[in-house]
PDB file of C-alpha atoms in Angstrom:
ATOM      1  CA  UNK M   1     -13.582   2.969  23.611  1.00 37.00           C
ATOM      2  CA  UNK M   2     -13.419   3.885  19.929  1.00 39.00           C
ATOM      3  CA  UNK M   3     -12.569   0.882  17.799  1.00 42.00           C
ATOM      4  CA  UNK M   4     -12.056   2.975  14.689  1.00 44.00           C
ATOM      5  CA  UNK M   5      -8.954   4.475  16.356  1.00 44.00           C
ATOM      6  CA  UNK M   6      -7.159   1.105  16.447  1.00 43.00           C
ATOM      7  CA  UNK M   7      -4.416   0.530  13.948  1.00 43.00           C
ATOM      8  CA  UNK M   8      -4.557  -2.509  11.646  1.00 43.00           C
ATOM      9  CA  UNK M   9      -1.544  -3.937  13.484  1.00 43.00           C
ATOM     10  CA  UNK M  10      -3.508  -3.993  16.722  1.00 42.00           C
ATOM     11  CA  UNK M  11      -6.151  -6.054  14.980  1.00 42.00           C
ATOM     12  CA  UNK M  12      -3.907  -8.845  13.716  1.00 41.00           C
ATOM     13  CA  UNK M  13      -3.880 -10.938  16.884  1.00 41.00           C
ATOM     14  CA  UNK M  14      -7.665 -11.042  17.427  1.00 42.00           C
ATOM     15  CA  UNK M  15      -8.375 -11.767  13.761  1.00 41.00           C
ATOM     16  CA  UNK M  16      -5.516 -14.074  12.847  1.00 43.00           C
ATOM     17  CA  UNK M  17      -4.281 -15.382  16.172  1.00 43.00           C
ATOM     18  CA  UNK M  18      -0.875 -14.662  17.673  1.00 39.00           C
ATOM     19  CA  UNK M  19       1.419 -13.203  15.044  1.00 37.00           C
ATOM     20  CA  UNK M  20       4.478 -15.148  14.023  1.00 35.00           C
ATOM     21  CA  UNK M  21       7.427 -13.415  15.652  1.00 33.00           C
ATOM     22  CA  UNK M  22      10.131 -15.317  13.791  1.00 32.00           C
ATOM     23  CA  UNK M  23      11.201 -12.186  11.942  1.00 28.00           C
ATOM     24  CA  UNK M  24      11.585 -14.162   8.713  1.00 27.00           C
ATOM     25  CA  UNK M  25      11.991 -11.945   5.687  1.00 28.00           C
ATOM     26  CA  UNK M  26       8.829 -11.791   3.601  1.00 32.00           C
ATOM     27  CA  UNK M  27       8.446 -11.321  -0.081  1.00 30.00           C
ATOM     28  CA  UNK M  28       7.442  -7.793  -1.037  1.00 33.00           C
ATOM     29  CA  UNK M  29       4.024  -7.074  -2.474  1.00 36.00           C
ATOM     30  CA  UNK M  30       5.690  -7.045  -5.885  1.00 39.00           C
ATOM     31  CA  UNK M  31       5.957 -10.826  -5.555  1.00 38.00           C
ATOM     32  CA  UNK M  32       2.232 -10.866  -6.183  1.00 37.00           C
ATOM     33  CA  UNK M  33       2.915  -9.334  -9.561  1.00 39.00           C
ATOM     34  CA  UNK M  34       5.647 -11.844 -10.321  1.00 40.00           C
ATOM     35  CA  UNK M  35       8.781 -10.094  -9.138  1.00 39.00           C
ATOM     36  CA  UNK M  36      10.855 -10.836  -6.073  1.00 36.00           C
ATOM     37  CA  UNK M  37      12.848  -8.265  -4.173  1.00 39.00           C
ATOM     38  CA  UNK M  38      15.943  -9.156  -6.196  1.00 36.00           C
ATOM     39  CA  UNK M  39      14.090  -9.456  -9.523  1.00 37.00           C
ATOM     40  CA  UNK M  40      14.242 -13.255  -9.867  1.00 32.00           C
ATOM     41  CA  UNK M  41      11.620 -15.944  -9.433  1.00 37.00           C
ATOM     42  CA  UNK M  42      11.425 -17.244  -5.871  1.00 49.00           C
ATOM     43  CA  UNK M  43       9.927 -20.032  -3.840  1.00 53.00           C
ATOM     44  CA  UNK M  44       7.843 -17.320  -2.111  1.00 63.00           C
ATOM     45  CA  UNK M  45       6.278 -16.361  -5.423  1.00 76.00           C
ATOM     46  CA  UNK M  46       5.484 -20.001  -6.188  1.00 81.00           C
ATOM     47  CA  UNK M  47       3.903 -20.370  -2.751  1.00 83.00           C
ATOM     48  CA  UNK M  48       1.927 -17.164  -3.320  1.00 85.00           C
ATOM     49  CA  UNK M  49       0.511 -18.475  -6.603  1.00 86.00           C
ATOM     50  CA  UNK M  50      -0.180 -21.917  -5.165  1.00 90.00           C
ATOM     51  CA  UNK M  51      -2.088 -20.478  -2.217  1.00 92.00           C
ATOM     52  CA  UNK M  52      -4.054 -18.122  -4.474  1.00 91.00           C
ATOM     53  CA  UNK M  53      -5.312 -21.113  -6.476  1.00 89.00           C
ATOM     54  CA  UNK M  54      -7.673 -21.838  -3.582  1.00 91.00           C
ATOM     55  CA  UNK M  55      -9.084 -18.318  -3.207  1.00 94.00           C
ATOM     56  CA  UNK M  56     -11.178 -16.006  -5.353  1.00 95.00           C
ATOM     57  CA  UNK M  57     -11.504 -12.483  -3.955  1.00 96.00           C
ATOM     58  CA  UNK M  58     -14.652 -11.957  -6.022  1.00 96.00           C
ATOM     59  CA  UNK M  59     -16.349 -14.737  -4.030  1.00 96.00           C
ATOM     60  CA  UNK M  60     -14.732 -14.935  -0.614  1.00 97.00           C
ATOM     61  CA  UNK M  61     -15.957 -14.953   2.969  1.00 97.00           C
ATOM     62  CA  UNK M  62     -14.259 -13.004   5.758  1.00 97.00           C
ATOM     63  CA  UNK M  63     -13.312 -16.328   7.364  1.00 97.00           C
ATOM     64  CA  UNK M  64     -11.702 -17.504   4.103  1.00 97.00           C
ATOM     65  CA  UNK M  65      -9.886 -14.178   3.755  1.00 97.00           C
ATOM     66  CA  UNK M  66      -8.396 -14.623   7.236  1.00 97.00           C
ATOM     67  CA  UNK M  67      -7.243 -18.104   6.204  1.00 96.00           C
ATOM     68  CA  UNK M  68      -5.684 -16.647   3.053  1.00 96.00           C
ATOM     69  CA  UNK M  69      -3.707 -14.140   5.105  1.00 96.00           C
ATOM     70  CA  UNK M  70      -2.522 -16.808   7.552  1.00 96.00           C
ATOM     71  CA  UNK M  71      -1.448 -19.146   4.734  1.00 95.00           C
ATOM     72  CA  UNK M  72       0.455 -16.434   2.867  1.00 94.00           C
ATOM     73  CA  UNK M  73       2.271 -15.401   6.024  1.00 94.00           C
ATOM     74  CA  UNK M  74       3.061 -18.985   7.101  1.00 94.00           C
ATOM     75  CA  UNK M  75       4.500 -19.692   3.634  1.00 92.00           C
ATOM     76  CA  UNK M  76       6.722 -16.607   3.828  1.00 91.00           C
ATOM     77  CA  UNK M  77       4.945 -15.025   0.872  1.00 91.00           C
ATOM     78  CA  UNK M  78       4.116 -11.890   2.903  1.00 92.00           C
ATOM     79  CA  UNK M  79       5.913 -10.229   5.781  1.00 93.00           C
ATOM     80  CA  UNK M  80       4.540  -8.797   9.039  1.00 95.00           C
ATOM     81  CA  UNK M  81       3.828  -5.367   7.564  1.00 94.00           C
ATOM     82  CA  UNK M  82       1.985  -6.856   4.602  1.00 93.00           C
ATOM     83  CA  UNK M  83       0.016  -9.098   6.928  1.00 95.00           C
ATOM     84  CA  UNK M  84      -1.070  -6.008   8.869  1.00 94.00           C
ATOM     85  CA  UNK M  85      -2.122  -4.275   5.650  1.00 93.00           C
ATOM     86  CA  UNK M  86      -4.179  -7.310   4.654  1.00 95.00           C
ATOM     87  CA  UNK M  87      -5.678  -7.479   8.135  1.00 95.00           C
ATOM     88  CA  UNK M  88      -7.051  -3.990   7.526  1.00 94.00           C
ATOM     89  CA  UNK M  89      -9.117  -5.476   4.686  1.00 96.00           C
ATOM     90  CA  UNK M  90     -10.534  -8.045   7.098  1.00 95.00           C
ATOM     91  CA  UNK M  91     -11.267  -5.229   9.542  1.00 94.00           C
ATOM     92  CA  UNK M  92     -13.202  -3.388   6.806  1.00 93.00           C
ATOM     93  CA  UNK M  93     -15.310  -6.511   6.272  1.00 95.00           C
ATOM     94  CA  UNK M  94     -16.137  -6.514   9.980  1.00 95.00           C
ATOM     95  CA  UNK M  95     -16.955  -2.789   9.901  1.00 93.00           C
ATOM     96  CA  UNK M  96     -19.291  -3.439   6.962  1.00 93.00           C
ATOM     97  CA  UNK M  97     -21.076  -6.077   9.083  1.00 96.00           C
ATOM     98  CA  UNK M  98     -20.288  -8.878   6.652  1.00 96.00           C
ATOM     99  CA  UNK M  99     -21.014 -12.190   8.411  1.00 97.00           C
ATOM    100  CA  UNK M 100     -17.971 -14.503   8.758  1.00 96.00           C
ATOM    101  CA  UNK M 101     -19.393 -16.999   6.250  1.00 97.00           C
ATOM    102  CA  UNK M 102     -21.083 -14.533   3.877  1.00 97.00           C
ATOM    103  CA  UNK M 103     -19.502 -14.341   0.422  1.00 97.00           C
ATOM    104  CA  UNK M 104     -18.437 -10.908  -0.708  1.00 97.00           C
ATOM    105  CA  UNK M 105     -16.827  -9.489  -3.844  1.00 97.00           C
ATOM    106  CA  UNK M 106     -13.820  -7.578  -2.525  1.00 97.00           C
ATOM    107  CA  UNK M 107     -13.123  -6.009  -5.921  1.00 96.00           C
ATOM    108  CA  UNK M 108     -16.592  -4.452  -6.004  1.00 96.00           C
ATOM    109  CA  UNK M 109     -16.517  -3.567  -2.309  1.00 95.00           C
ATOM    110  CA  UNK M 110     -13.252  -1.628  -2.501  1.00 94.00           C
ATOM    111  CA  UNK M 111     -14.058  -0.076  -5.887  1.00 94.00           C
ATOM    112  CA  UNK M 112     -17.263   1.302  -4.342  1.00 93.00           C
ATOM    113  CA  UNK M 113     -15.419   2.402  -1.203  1.00 91.00           C
ATOM    114  CA  UNK M 114     -12.814   4.283  -3.235  1.00 91.00           C
ATOM    115  CA  UNK M 115     -15.525   5.986  -5.288  1.00 90.00           C
ATOM    116  CA  UNK M 116     -17.338   7.103  -2.128  1.00 88.00           C
ATOM    117  CA  UNK M 117     -14.166   8.360  -0.471  1.00 85.00           C
ATOM    118  CA  UNK M 118     -13.020  10.171  -3.613  1.00 84.00           C
ATOM    119  CA  UNK M 119     -16.436  11.724  -4.181  1.00 83.00           C
ATOM    120  CA  UNK M 120     -16.726  12.681  -0.514  1.00 70.00           C
ATOM    121  CA  UNK M 121     -13.367  14.436  -0.513  1.00 53.00           C
ATOM    122  CA  UNK M 122     -14.155  16.194  -3.792  1.00 48.00           C
ATOM    123  CA  UNK M 123     -17.676  17.217  -2.712  1.00 49.00           C
ATOM    124  CA  UNK M 124     -16.496  18.593   0.627  1.00 48.00           C
ATOM    125  CA  UNK M 125     -13.715  20.552  -1.070  1.00 45.00           C
ATOM    126  CA  UNK M 126     -16.034  21.959  -3.751  1.00 42.00           C
ATOM    127  CA  UNK M 127     -18.921  23.109  -1.584  1.00 44.00           C
ATOM    128  CA  UNK M 128     -16.920  24.008   1.510  1.00 47.00           C
ATOM    129  CA  UNK M 129     -19.088  21.804   3.681  1.00 47.00           C
ATOM    130  CA  UNK M 130     -17.700  20.239   6.782  1.00 46.00           C
ATOM    131  CA  UNK M 131     -17.934  16.611   7.696  1.00 51.00           C
ATOM    132  CA  UNK M 132     -17.494  14.556  10.827  1.00 48.00           C
ATOM    133  CA  UNK M 133     -13.868  13.921   9.933  1.00 62.00           C
ATOM    134  CA  UNK M 134     -11.131  16.384   9.181  1.00 76.00           C
ATOM    135  CA  UNK M 135      -9.456  16.512   5.748  1.00 81.00           C
ATOM    136  CA  UNK M 136      -6.357  14.764   7.077  1.00 85.00           C
ATOM    137  CA  UNK M 137      -8.454  11.815   8.285  1.00 85.00           C
ATOM    138  CA  UNK M 138     -10.236  11.618   4.937  1.00 82.00           C
ATOM    139  CA  UNK M 139      -6.877  11.586   3.148  1.00 86.00           C
ATOM    140  CA  UNK M 140      -5.615   8.785   5.411  1.00 88.00           C
ATOM    141  CA  UNK M 141      -8.803   6.823   4.753  1.00 86.00           C
ATOM    142  CA  UNK M 142      -8.439   7.357   1.018  1.00 88.00           C
ATOM    143  CA  UNK M 143      -4.780   6.305   1.091  1.00 91.00           C
ATOM    144  CA  UNK M 144      -5.613   3.143   3.055  1.00 91.00           C
ATOM    145  CA  UNK M 145      -8.505   2.296   0.723  1.00 91.00           C
ATOM    146  CA  UNK M 146      -6.209   2.740  -2.294  1.00 93.00           C
ATOM    147  CA  UNK M 147      -3.634   0.377  -0.775  1.00 94.00           C
ATOM    148  CA  UNK M 148      -6.354  -2.151   0.048  1.00 94.00           C
ATOM    149  CA  UNK M 149      -7.635  -1.933  -3.522  1.00 94.00           C
ATOM    150  CA  UNK M 150      -4.102  -2.564  -4.796  1.00 95.00           C
ATOM    151  CA  UNK M 151      -3.943  -5.798  -2.770  1.00 94.00           C
ATOM    152  CA  UNK M 152      -7.395  -6.930  -3.876  1.00 95.00           C
ATOM    153  CA  UNK M 153      -6.555  -6.133  -7.516  1.00 94.00           C
ATOM    154  CA  UNK M 154      -3.299  -8.098  -7.292  1.00 92.00           C
ATOM    155  CA  UNK M 155      -5.097 -11.085  -5.804  1.00 93.00           C
ATOM    156  CA  UNK M 156      -7.747 -10.932  -8.521  1.00 93.00           C
ATOM    157  CA  UNK M 157      -5.140 -10.593 -11.299  1.00 91.00           C
ATOM    158  CA  UNK M 158      -3.219 -13.598 -10.003  1.00 89.00           C
ATOM    159  CA  UNK M 159      -6.420 -15.632  -9.765  1.00 87.00           C
ATOM    160  CA  UNK M 160      -7.355 -14.696 -13.337  1.00 87.00           C
ATOM    161  CA  UNK M 161      -3.847 -15.565 -14.534  1.00 87.00           C
ATOM    162  CA  UNK M 162      -4.061 -18.939 -12.798  1.00 80.00           C
ATOM    163  CA  UNK M 163      -7.478 -19.602 -14.377  1.00 72.00           C
ATOM    164  CA  UNK M 164      -6.148 -18.576 -17.797  1.00 67.00           C
ATOM    165  CA  UNK M 165      -3.113 -20.882 -17.396  1.00 59.00           C
ATOM    166  CA  UNK M 166      -5.429 -23.753 -16.473  1.00 53.00           C
ATOM    167  CA  UNK M 167      -7.543 -23.170 -19.592  1.00 49.00           C
ATOM    168  CA  UNK M 168      -4.440 -23.067 -21.771  1.00 53.00           C
ATOM    169  CA  UNK M 169      -3.285 -26.364 -20.298  1.00 54.00           C
ATOM    170  CA  UNK M 170      -6.612 -27.959 -21.278  1.00 56.00           C
ATOM    171  CA  UNK M 171      -6.515 -26.661 -24.861  1.00 50.00           C
TER     172      UNK M 171
END
């Protein structure tokens, strides 16, 4: 059995427990940046920000990241598809052999991963060397890593915004 052939959606249940099948509409990823699907502020966005107050993706454990995903989904701040995308980040932590309670900086981890994937694709193209994976697989890996980095960057930006707001409230 090759685990690397599983899709992120197949990994949701083992990592997060049985998926919520209510079919409730989630807020698009743009809600993380402050916009709802219809362009106005929503309860989902408020829930997103409130949940993010408790998490810092520059110092987070895989167990905490799983909790973050569950909380965002339960609050309706992310939909099923977004939950699957985020589960792929948790899967990458497992593939990197990060212990469930070991803190990791997801920003650094995915920045490094993107650099390696980009360099690997460029190097293979430039020198004509072959690798264990075909170009299409490398492109899929690069695309997934870019999407994961987008999520991690959004989480970090929201956390920084929340921290900045808290400092302004003190001053």
